[in-house]
Amino acid sequence: MNRRDFLTQTSLATGGVLLLKTPGTAAPVAKAATRTILLRSSWNDHNIGDQGHTPGTLRLLERYIPEAEILLWHEEPRPETEKIITRHFPKVKIVRGSFYDGDKPFEGELKDAFDRASMYIVNSGMVFNYGLFGYDWANTMARLTPFYYCLDRGTPFGLYGQSFDRFAHPSMPVFRDVFSRAAFIYTRDDESRKFLKENNFKPRVLEFGPDGCFGIDVRDEERGRAYLKKSGLDDQKFLVVVIRTNTKHIYDKSGGSVLNPAQATPEQQEQDRQRLGKVRELITTWVRQTGMKVLLAPEVSKEVAQAKTGVYDQLPADIQSKVVWRDTFWNADEAMSVYARAHSMFGIEPHSLIMGLALGVPVVHARPLAHGLKGWMFRDIGLPEWLFEIDQTPASAMSDELMKIHQNYPLAKEKVRKAMAFVADRQKVGMQVIRKKLQLTS
């Protein structure tokens, strides 16, 4: 038995306590065994939602499992996200590197992190689907390989706040084999939970658990307040609008992807035209009925330009004068400081809206069905009346819901409070399960 296995078994036998002999004494003294959580997260620097998963889940781990050491794995460089983590989570150690690289041996800080880990957790997203957005088998297996490494070493693993939409042939038995051996799987929408259950996935825990971004509380008040002052946006006197288009990511050097095509098809171009037309109509209704301003805010870097050409430039002059187009991208903590002062939010993207809810701000989400099951999370936390399908819903229906929020704002704020109380309860339950799996019972 090697030293690591001996220490692990000893800690289990003593309820999470290692008995160490102090020099010069005859009796051992108790010392708490260290638990190390390796969290894989931070999917993108160019998307504040992909940034937001990380500080949200880190805050929950810090709150509910404060004695654990947290290692954060960034496979790709994430300099902007790392600014947020370094500033707001100084105890978290960031680990960089790929799990494998051709014929090179698995070594260095990432291997050390996996070998030290008491538990491996993959944070919120929808990366474990096959056939939903493509059929890249090699990439699918690459995402699963760390789980097999954990299984080989006896390290428990789990998935926190994931969506599962499709496991096309031949992937279903592979995903079922791996995920049925997970310590826990929390799905951020109940449709994903049903999907796994109906396909006979049997992890030890399979429950609804909100997207990690719901835990976010980081702010950059200096930048946020400066931007609001410069833009002439007063507290609770503006609507935030977030768009999403069928366009290529500005940093993508490949051929694009299904949801971010290098060259949109005529059908996708028409889809964008229809969607942004509804957004302009909604903005016009808001300004004329409330007299309040609108902030066109980017959740994804590519949408800065699209909001200008597709929305702002095409608004009537009297409406345009009440609309602020943000002309630069930002990080999640600055966005949080701005969203905290919004009256309400409307978005085709979901994670800015999650940030808004975490701040107590009412939201309306107009989801594209092609983005998957994740949109159901707004229904599943108790806000079905604020969830729409953008391609099937007229702008008037979405505008009407925004006006209901405006006309009875205290009621809307109470709806947010109740939804977030439910979210907080589910977060607590999930973190308690993780504590239990780590043999931390207090």
CSV table of C-alpha atoms in Angstrom, one decimal:
chain,number,residue,atom,x,y,z
A,1,MET,CA,0.0,0.0,0.0
A,2,ASN,CA,1.5,3.4,-1.0
A,3,ARG,CA,1.5,6.4,1.3
A,4,ARG,CA,-1.4,8.1,-0.4
A,5,ASP,CA,-3.7,5.1,-0.2
A,6,PHE,CA,-2.7,4.5,3.4
A,7,LEU,CA,-3.6,8.1,4.4
A,8,THR,CA,-6.9,7.9,2.5
A,9,GLN,CA,-7.9,4.7,4.2
A,10,THR,CA,-6.8,6.0,7.6
A,11,SER,CA,-8.8,9.1,7.2
A,12,LEU,CA,-11.9,7.1,6.3
A,13,ALA,CA,-11.4,4.8,9.2
A,14,THR,CA,-11.2,7.8,11.6
A,15,GLY,CA,-14.1,9.8,10.2
A,16,GLY,CA,-12.0,12.3,8.3
A,17,VAL,CA,-9.3,12.6,11.0
A,18,LEU,CA,-5.6,11.6,10.6
A,19,LEU,CA,-3.9,10.4,13.8
A,20,LEU,CA,-0.4,11.6,13.9
A,21,LYS,CA,2.3,10.9,16.5
A,22,THR,CA,3.9,14.0,17.9
A,23,PRO,CA,7.6,13.8,18.5
A,24,GLY,CA,8.4,13.2,22.2
A,25,THR,CA,4.9,12.0,23.1
A,26,ALA,CA,3.5,8.5,23.5
A,27,ALA,CA,0.0,9.2,22.2
A,28,PRO,CA,-1.2,10.4,18.8
A,29,VAL,CA,-2.9,13.7,18.3
A,30,ALA,CA,-5.7,14.4,15.9
A,31,LYS,CA,-5.3,16.6,12.9
A,32,ALA,CA,-8.1,17.2,10.3
A,33,ALA,CA,-7.4,15.6,7.0
A,34,THR,CA,-7.3,18.0,4.1
A,35,ARG,CA,-9.9,17.7,1.4
A,36,THR,CA,-9.0,19.0,-2.0
A,37,ILE,CA,-11.6,19.8,-4.7
A,38,LEU,CA,-10.5,20.0,-8.3
A,39,LEU,CA,-13.0,22.2,-10.2
A,40,ARG,CA,-13.0,22.3,-14.0
A,41,SER,CA,-14.6,25.5,-15.1
A,42,SER,CA,-14.2,28.9,-17.0
A,43,TRP,CA,-15.2,27.9,-20.5
A,44,ASN,CA,-14.6,31.2,-22.2
A,45,ASP,CA,-13.1,34.7,-21.6
A,46,HIS,CA,-15.3,36.2,-24.4
A,47,ASN,CA,-18.6,35.3,-22.7
A,48,ILE,CA,-19.5,36.7,-19.3
A,49,GLY,CA,-21.8,33.8,-18.7
A,50,ASP,CA,-19.0,31.3,-19.2
A,51,GLN,CA,-16.9,33.5,-16.8
A,52,GLY,CA,-19.8,33.7,-14.4
A,53,HIS,CA,-20.1,29.9,-13.7
A,54,THR,CA,-16.7,30.0,-12.0
A,55,PRO,CA,-17.1,32.7,-9.3
A,56,GLY,CA,-20.6,31.5,-8.7
A,57,THR,CA,-19.7,27.9,-7.9
A,58,LEU,CA,-16.5,28.9,-6.1
A,59,ARG,CA,-18.6,31.1,-3.8
A,60,LEU,CA,-20.8,28.2,-2.9
A,61,LEU,CA,-17.9,25.9,-2.2
A,62,GLU,CA,-16.3,28.6,-0.1
A,63,ARG,CA,-19.5,29.2,1.9
A,64,TYR,CA,-20.5,25.6,2.5
A,65,ILE,CA,-17.1,23.8,2.5
A,66,PRO,CA,-14.7,26.4,3.8
A,67,GLU,CA,-12.2,23.9,5.1
A,68,ALA,CA,-11.6,22.4,1.6
A,69,GLU,CA,-8.7,23.4,-0.6
A,70,ILE,CA,-9.9,24.4,-4.0
A,71,LEU,CA,-7.9,23.9,-7.2
A,72,LEU,CA,-9.4,25.5,-10.4
A,73,TRP,CA,-8.5,23.9,-13.7
A,74,HIS,CA,-8.2,26.1,-16.7
A,75,GLU,CA,-7.3,23.9,-19.7
A,76,GLU,CA,-7.0,26.9,-22.0
A,77,PRO,CA,-5.6,30.4,-21.1
A,78,ARG,CA,-8.3,32.4,-19.3
A,79,PRO,CA,-6.5,35.7,-18.4
A,80,GLU,CA,-9.7,37.8,-17.9
A,81,THR,CA,-11.4,35.2,-15.8
A,82,GLU,CA,-8.3,34.8,-13.8
A,83,LYS,CA,-8.3,38.5,-12.9
A,84,ILE,CA,-11.7,37.9,-11.3
A,85,ILE,CA,-10.6,34.8,-9.5
A,86,THR,CA,-7.4,36.3,-8.2
A,87,ARG,CA,-9.2,39.4,-7.0
A,88,HIS,CA,-12.2,37.8,-5.3
A,89,PHE,CA,-10.8,34.3,-4.4
A,90,PRO,CA,-7.2,34.7,-3.3
A,91,LYS,CA,-7.1,31.2,-1.7
A,92,VAL,CA,-8.0,29.4,-4.9
A,93,LYS,CA,-5.1,28.0,-6.8
A,94,ILE,CA,-5.4,28.0,-10.6
A,95,VAL,CA,-4.0,25.0,-12.4
A,96,ARG,CA,-3.3,25.2,-16.1
A,97,GLY,CA,-2.7,22.6,-18.8
A,98,SER,CA,-4.2,19.9,-21.0
A,99,PHE,CA,-5.0,16.4,-19.8
A,100,TYR,CA,-3.1,14.9,-22.6
A,101,ASP,CA,-0.8,16.1,-25.4
A,102,GLY,CA,0.1,13.5,-28.0
A,103,ASP,CA,3.0,11.2,-26.9
A,104,LYS,CA,4.0,13.5,-24.0
A,105,PRO,CA,3.7,11.8,-20.5
A,106,PHE,CA,1.0,13.1,-18.2
A,107,GLU,CA,3.0,15.1,-15.7
A,108,GLY,CA,3.4,18.4,-14.0
A,109,GLU,CA,0.9,20.6,-12.0
A,110,LEU,CA,-2.2,19.2,-13.6
A,111,LYS,CA,-1.3,15.6,-12.8
A,112,ASP,CA,-0.4,16.6,-9.3
A,113,ALA,CA,-3.8,18.3,-9.0
A,114,PHE,CA,-5.6,15.1,-10.1
A,115,ASP,CA,-3.5,13.0,-7.9
A,116,ARG,CA,-4.1,15.2,-4.8
A,117,ALA,CA,-7.8,15.6,-5.5
A,118,SER,CA,-10.3,14.2,-3.0
A,119,MET,CA,-13.0,15.0,-5.6
A,120,TYR,CA,-13.2,16.2,-9.2
A,121,ILE,CA,-16.1,18.4,-10.2
A,122,VAL,CA,-17.0,19.7,-13.7
A,123,ASN,CA,-18.9,23.0,-13.4
A,124,SER,CA,-22.0,24.1,-15.2
A,125,GLY,CA,-22.5,24.0,-19.0
A,126,MET,CA,-23.6,21.7,-21.7
A,127,VAL,CA,-20.3,20.2,-22.9
A,128,PHE,CA,-21.4,16.6,-22.5
A,129,ASN,CA,-23.6,16.2,-25.5
A,130,TYR,CA,-23.0,14.3,-28.7
A,131,GLY,CA,-24.9,15.1,-31.9
A,132,LEU,CA,-26.5,18.3,-30.6
A,133,PHE,CA,-24.1,20.7,-32.1
A,134,GLY,CA,-21.8,18.3,-34.0
A,135,TYR,CA,-20.2,14.8,-34.1
A,136,ASP,CA,-16.7,15.4,-32.9
A,137,TRP,CA,-16.0,11.9,-31.4
A,138,ALA,CA,-12.4,12.7,-30.5
A,139,ASN,CA,-13.4,15.8,-28.6
A,140,THR,CA,-16.2,13.9,-26.8
A,141,MET,CA,-13.8,11.2,-25.6
A,142,ALA,CA,-11.3,13.9,-24.6
A,143,ARG,CA,-13.9,15.4,-22.3
A,144,LEU,CA,-14.6,12.0,-20.7
A,145,THR,CA,-11.0,10.9,-20.3
A,146,PRO,CA,-10.4,12.7,-16.9
A,147,PHE,CA,-13.4,10.8,-15.5
A,148,TYR,CA,-11.8,7.5,-16.4
A,149,TYR,CA,-8.6,8.7,-14.8
A,150,CYS,CA,-10.6,9.4,-11.6
A,151,LEU,CA,-12.2,6.0,-11.8
A,152,ASP,CA,-8.9,4.3,-12.1
A,153,ARG,CA,-7.6,6.1,-9.0
A,154,GLY,CA,-10.8,5.8,-7.0
A,155,THR,CA,-11.4,9.5,-6.9
A,156,PRO,CA,-15.1,10.5,-6.7
A,157,PHE,CA,-16.4,12.9,-9.3
A,158,GLY,CA,-19.5,14.8,-10.1
A,159,LEU,CA,-21.2,17.3,-12.4
A,160,TYR,CA,-22.7,20.5,-11.1
A,161,GLY,CA,-25.5,22.4,-13.0
A,162,GLN,CA,-25.2,20.6,-16.4
A,163,SER,CA,-27.7,20.3,-19.2
A,164,PHE,CA,-28.0,17.1,-21.2
A,165,ASP,CA,-29.8,17.3,-24.6
A,166,ARG,CA,-28.6,14.4,-26.8
A,167,PHE,CA,-26.4,11.4,-26.8
A,168,ALA,CA,-26.5,10.3,-30.5
A,169,HIS,CA,-25.2,6.8,-31.6
A,170,PRO,CA,-22.8,5.4,-30.6
A,171,SER,CA,-22.3,7.7,-27.5
A,172,MET,CA,-25.2,6.7,-25.3
A,173,PRO,CA,-23.7,3.6,-23.7
A,174,VAL,CA,-20.3,5.4,-23.2
A,175,PHE,CA,-22.0,8.3,-21.4
A,176,ARG,CA,-24.2,6.0,-19.4
A,177,ASP,CA,-21.3,3.9,-18.3
A,178,VAL,CA,-19.3,6.9,-17.1
A,179,PHE,CA,-22.0,9.0,-15.6
A,180,SER,CA,-23.7,6.1,-13.8
A,181,ARG,CA,-20.5,5.9,-11.7
A,182,ALA,CA,-20.6,9.6,-10.7
A,183,ALA,CA,-21.0,10.5,-7.1
A,184,PHE,CA,-23.6,13.1,-8.1
A,185,ILE,CA,-25.1,14.8,-11.1
A,186,TYR,CA,-27.0,18.0,-10.7
A,187,THR,CA,-28.9,19.2,-13.8
A,188,ARG,CA,-29.7,22.9,-14.1
A,189,ASP,CA,-33.0,22.1,-15.8
A,190,ASP,CA,-35.4,19.4,-14.9
A,191,GLU,CA,-35.8,18.2,-18.5
A,192,SER,CA,-32.2,17.1,-18.5
A,193,ARG,CA,-32.7,15.2,-15.2
A,194,LYS,CA,-35.7,13.4,-16.9
A,195,PHE,CA,-33.6,12.7,-20.0
A,196,LEU,CA,-30.9,11.0,-17.9
A,197,LYS,CA,-33.4,9.1,-15.8
A,198,GLU,CA,-35.4,7.9,-18.9
A,199,ASN,CA,-32.2,6.6,-20.4
A,200,ASN,CA,-31.3,4.6,-17.3
A,201,PHE,CA,-28.4,6.7,-16.0
A,202,LYS,CA,-27.9,5.8,-12.4
A,203,PRO,CA,-25.4,8.1,-10.6
A,204,ARG,CA,-25.5,7.9,-6.8
A,205,VAL,CA,-27.4,11.3,-6.8
A,206,LEU,CA,-29.4,12.6,-9.7
A,207,GLU,CA,-31.3,15.8,-8.9
A,208,PHE,CA,-32.1,19.3,-10.1
A,209,GLY,CA,-29.4,21.7,-9.1
A,210,PRO,CA,-29.2,25.3,-10.4
A,211,ASP,CA,-26.5,26.6,-12.7
A,212,GLY,CA,-23.4,27.6,-10.8
A,213,CYS,CA,-23.8,31.2,-12.1
A,214,PHE,CA,-26.7,31.7,-9.7
A,215,GLY,CA,-24.1,31.8,-6.9
A,216,ILE,CA,-22.2,34.8,-8.3
A,217,ASP,CA,-21.8,37.9,-6.1
A,218,VAL,CA,-18.6,39.5,-7.4
A,219,ARG,CA,-18.5,43.1,-8.4
A,220,ASP,CA,-16.2,45.7,-9.8
A,221,GLU,CA,-17.8,48.7,-8.3
A,222,GLU,CA,-15.2,51.2,-9.5
A,223,ARG,CA,-15.6,50.3,-13.2
A,224,GLY,CA,-19.3,49.7,-12.9
A,225,ARG,CA,-20.2,53.0,-11.3
A,226,ALA,CA,-17.9,54.9,-13.6
A,227,TYR,CA,-19.6,53.4,-16.6
A,228,LEU,CA,-23.1,54.2,-15.3
A,229,LYS,CA,-22.0,57.8,-14.7
A,230,LYS,CA,-20.4,58.2,-18.1
A,231,SER,CA,-23.5,56.7,-19.8
A,232,GLY,CA,-26.1,58.7,-17.9
A,233,LEU,CA,-27.8,55.6,-16.5
A,234,ASP,CA,-29.5,56.2,-13.1
A,235,ASP,CA,-30.2,53.5,-10.5
A,236,GLN,CA,-33.3,51.4,-11.4
A,237,LYS,CA,-34.1,53.8,-14.3
A,238,PHE,CA,-33.0,51.6,-17.2
A,239,LEU,CA,-33.8,48.3,-18.9
A,240,VAL,CA,-30.9,46.0,-19.8
A,241,VAL,CA,-31.2,44.3,-23.2
A,242,VAL,CA,-29.0,41.4,-24.2
A,243,ILE,CA,-29.0,39.9,-27.8
A,244,ARG,CA,-27.7,36.8,-29.5
A,245,THR,CA,-27.2,36.4,-33.3
A,246,ASN,CA,-26.1,33.7,-35.7
A,247,THR,CA,-22.7,35.1,-36.3
A,248,LYS,CA,-19.1,33.9,-35.8
A,249,HIS,CA,-17.1,34.5,-32.6
A,250,ILE,CA,-14.6,37.3,-33.2
A,251,TYR,CA,-11.8,35.2,-31.8
A,252,ASP,CA,-12.7,32.0,-33.7
A,253,LYS,CA,-10.1,31.1,-36.4
A,254,SER,CA,-11.9,28.0,-37.4
A,255,GLY,CA,-14.9,27.5,-39.7
A,256,GLY,CA,-17.4,28.5,-37.0
A,257,SER,CA,-20.0,26.3,-35.4
A,258,VAL,CA,-23.7,25.5,-35.5
A,259,LEU,CA,-24.7,28.3,-33.3
A,260,ASN,CA,-21.9,30.6,-34.3
A,261,PRO,CA,-21.5,30.1,-38.1
A,262,ALA,CA,-18.7,31.6,-40.0
A,263,GLN,CA,-21.2,32.5,-42.7
A,264,ALA,CA,-24.9,32.5,-41.8
A,265,THR,CA,-27.3,30.8,-44.1
A,266,PRO,CA,-30.1,32.8,-45.7
A,267,GLU,CA,-32.4,31.1,-43.1
A,268,GLN,CA,-30.2,32.2,-40.2
A,269,GLN,CA,-29.9,35.7,-41.6
A,270,GLU,CA,-33.7,35.9,-41.8
A,271,GLN,CA,-33.9,34.5,-38.3
A,272,ASP,CA,-31.7,37.2,-37.0
A,273,ARG,CA,-33.6,39.9,-38.9
A,274,GLN,CA,-36.9,38.7,-37.3
A,275,ARG,CA,-35.4,38.4,-33.8
A,276,LEU,CA,-33.7,41.8,-33.8
A,277,GLY,CA,-36.9,43.3,-35.2
A,278,LYS,CA,-38.7,42.1,-32.1
A,279,VAL,CA,-36.0,43.5,-29.9
A,280,ARG,CA,-36.3,46.9,-31.5
A,281,GLU,CA,-40.1,46.8,-31.1
A,282,LEU,CA,-39.8,45.8,-27.5
A,283,ILE,CA,-37.3,48.7,-26.8
A,284,THR,CA,-39.6,51.2,-28.5
A,285,THR,CA,-42.5,50.1,-26.4
A,286,TRP,CA,-40.5,50.3,-23.2
A,287,VAL,CA,-39.1,53.8,-23.9
A,288,ARG,CA,-42.5,55.2,-25.0
A,289,GLN,CA,-44.5,53.7,-22.2
A,290,THR,CA,-42.0,54.1,-19.3
A,291,GLY,CA,-39.8,57.0,-20.4
A,292,MET,CA,-36.8,55.0,-19.1
A,293,LYS,CA,-33.6,54.4,-20.8
A,294,VAL,CA,-32.2,51.1,-22.3
A,295,LEU,CA,-28.7,49.7,-22.1
A,296,LEU,CA,-27.7,47.4,-24.9
A,297,ALA,CA,-25.3,45.1,-23.0
A,298,PRO,CA,-23.1,42.3,-24.4
A,299,GLU,CA,-23.0,38.9,-22.9
A,300,VAL,CA,-20.7,37.7,-25.7
A,301,SER,CA,-18.0,39.8,-27.2
A,302,LYS,CA,-19.2,39.3,-30.8
A,303,GLU,CA,-22.5,40.9,-30.0
A,304,VAL,CA,-21.0,44.3,-29.3
A,305,ALA,CA,-21.0,45.1,-33.0
A,306,GLN,CA,-24.2,43.2,-33.7
A,307,ALA,CA,-26.1,45.3,-31.2
A,308,LYS,CA,-25.0,48.5,-33.0
A,309,THR,CA,-25.8,47.5,-36.5
A,310,GLY,CA,-28.8,45.2,-35.8
A,311,VAL,CA,-30.5,47.2,-33.1
A,312,TYR,CA,-29.2,50.7,-32.2
A,313,ASP,CA,-28.7,52.0,-35.7
A,314,GLN,CA,-32.2,51.0,-36.8
A,315,LEU,CA,-34.1,52.6,-34.0
A,316,PRO,CA,-36.3,55.6,-34.5
A,317,ALA,CA,-34.4,58.8,-33.6
A,318,ASP,CA,-36.6,59.6,-30.6
A,319,ILE,CA,-36.0,56.1,-29.2
A,320,GLN,CA,-32.3,56.0,-30.1
A,321,SER,CA,-31.7,59.1,-27.9
A,322,LYS,CA,-32.8,57.0,-24.9
A,323,VAL,CA,-30.7,54.0,-25.7
A,324,VAL,CA,-27.1,53.4,-24.6
A,325,TRP,CA,-25.0,51.1,-26.8
A,326,ARG,CA,-22.1,49.6,-24.9
A,327,ASP,CA,-19.2,49.7,-27.4
A,328,THR,CA,-16.7,47.6,-25.5
A,329,PHE,CA,-16.9,44.1,-24.0
A,330,TRP,CA,-16.5,43.7,-20.2
A,331,ASN,CA,-15.9,41.1,-17.5
A,332,ALA,CA,-18.5,39.5,-15.3
A,333,ASP,CA,-17.7,41.5,-12.2
A,334,GLU,CA,-18.1,44.9,-14.0
A,335,ALA,CA,-21.3,43.6,-15.6
A,336,MET,CA,-22.6,42.6,-12.1
A,337,SER,CA,-22.1,46.2,-10.8
A,338,VAL,CA,-24.1,47.6,-13.7
A,339,TYR,CA,-26.8,45.0,-13.6
A,340,ALA,CA,-27.3,45.6,-9.9
A,341,ARG,CA,-28.6,49.1,-10.7
A,342,ALA,CA,-31.0,48.0,-13.5
A,343,HIS,CA,-34.7,48.2,-13.2
A,344,SER,CA,-35.3,45.1,-15.3
A,345,MET,CA,-33.6,42.9,-17.9
A,346,PHE,CA,-34.6,41.3,-21.2
A,347,GLY,CA,-32.3,38.8,-23.0
A,348,ILE,CA,-32.0,36.2,-25.7
A,349,GLU,CA,-28.9,34.9,-23.7
A,350,PRO,CA,-29.6,33.4,-20.3
A,351,HIS,CA,-26.6,34.1,-18.1
A,352,SER,CA,-26.8,37.9,-17.8
A,353,LEU,CA,-30.4,37.2,-16.7
A,354,ILE,CA,-29.1,34.7,-14.1
A,355,MET,CA,-26.8,37.4,-12.8
A,356,GLY,CA,-29.7,39.8,-12.7
A,357,LEU,CA,-31.8,37.4,-10.6
A,358,ALA,CA,-28.9,36.8,-8.2
A,359,LEU,CA,-28.9,40.6,-7.7
A,360,GLY,CA,-32.7,40.7,-7.2
A,361,VAL,CA,-33.5,42.2,-10.6
A,362,PRO,CA,-36.7,41.0,-12.6
A,363,VAL,CA,-35.9,39.4,-16.0
A,364,VAL,CA,-37.6,38.2,-19.1
A,365,HIS,CA,-35.9,35.5,-21.2
A,366,ALA,CA,-36.7,35.0,-24.8
A,367,ARG,CA,-34.8,31.7,-25.6
A,368,PRO,CA,-34.0,30.2,-29.0
A,369,LEU,CA,-35.0,26.6,-28.9
A,370,ALA,CA,-31.8,25.6,-30.8
A,371,HIS,CA,-29.8,26.5,-27.7
A,372,GLY,CA,-31.1,23.5,-25.9
A,373,LEU,CA,-32.9,22.5,-22.7
A,374,LYS,CA,-31.1,25.0,-20.5
A,375,GLY,CA,-33.8,27.6,-21.1
A,376,TRP,CA,-36.1,25.6,-18.9
A,377,MET,CA,-34.2,26.6,-15.8
A,378,PHE,CA,-36.2,29.8,-15.6
A,379,ARG,CA,-39.4,27.8,-15.4
A,380,ASP,CA,-37.9,25.3,-13.0
A,381,ILE,CA,-36.9,27.9,-10.4
A,382,GLY,CA,-40.5,29.2,-10.4
A,383,LEU,CA,-40.6,31.9,-13.1
A,384,PRO,CA,-42.5,30.3,-16.1
A,385,GLU,CA,-44.3,33.6,-16.9
A,386,TRP,CA,-40.9,35.2,-17.7
A,387,LEU,CA,-39.8,32.6,-20.2
A,388,PHE,CA,-40.7,32.9,-23.9
A,389,GLU,CA,-39.6,31.3,-27.1
A,390,ILE,CA,-38.3,34.1,-29.3
A,391,ASP,CA,-39.2,32.7,-32.7
A,392,GLN,CA,-42.7,31.7,-31.7
A,393,THR,CA,-43.7,34.8,-29.6
A,394,PRO,CA,-44.7,38.2,-30.9
A,395,ALA,CA,-42.8,41.2,-29.5
A,396,SER,CA,-46.1,42.5,-28.0
A,397,ALA,CA,-46.4,39.5,-25.7
A,398,MET,CA,-42.9,40.0,-24.3
A,399,SER,CA,-43.4,43.7,-24.1
A,400,ASP,CA,-46.6,43.1,-22.2
A,401,GLU,CA,-44.8,41.0,-19.6
A,402,LEU,CA,-42.1,43.7,-19.1
A,403,MET,CA,-44.9,46.3,-18.6
A,404,LYS,CA,-46.5,44.1,-16.0
A,405,ILE,CA,-43.2,44.1,-14.2
A,406,HIS,CA,-43.0,47.8,-14.4
A,407,GLN,CA,-46.6,48.4,-13.4
A,408,ASN,CA,-46.3,46.2,-10.3
A,409,TYR,CA,-42.6,46.3,-9.5
A,410,PRO,CA,-42.9,45.2,-5.8
A,411,LEU,CA,-44.7,42.1,-7.0
A,412,ALA,CA,-42.0,41.4,-9.5
A,413,LYS,CA,-39.3,41.8,-6.9
A,414,GLU,CA,-41.1,39.4,-4.6
A,415,LYS,CA,-41.2,36.9,-7.5
A,416,VAL,CA,-37.4,37.2,-7.8
A,417,ARG,CA,-37.0,36.8,-4.0
A,418,LYS,CA,-39.1,33.6,-3.9
A,419,ALA,CA,-37.3,32.1,-7.0
A,420,MET,CA,-33.9,32.9,-5.4
A,421,ALA,CA,-35.0,31.4,-2.1
A,422,PHE,CA,-35.7,28.2,-3.9
A,423,VAL,CA,-32.3,28.4,-5.7
A,424,ALA,CA,-30.6,29.0,-2.4
A,425,ASP,CA,-32.3,25.9,-0.9
A,426,ARG,CA,-31.2,23.7,-3.8
A,427,GLN,CA,-27.7,25.1,-3.6
A,428,LYS,CA,-27.5,24.2,0.1
A,429,VAL,CA,-28.7,20.7,-0.5
A,430,GLY,CA,-26.2,20.2,-3.3
A,431,MET,CA,-23.3,21.5,-1.3
A,432,GLN,CA,-24.3,19.3,1.7
A,433,VAL,CA,-24.2,16.3,-0.6
A,434,ILE,CA,-20.7,17.3,-1.7
A,435,ARG,CA,-19.6,17.6,1.9
A,436,LYS,CA,-21.0,14.1,2.6
A,437,LYS,CA,-19.1,12.6,-0.3
A,438,LEU,CA,-16.0,14.2,1.0
A,439,GLN,CA,-16.7,12.6,4.4
A,440,LEU,CA,-17.2,16.1,6.0
A,441,THR,CA,-20.2,15.8,8.2
A,442,SER,CA,-20.1,18.9,10.4
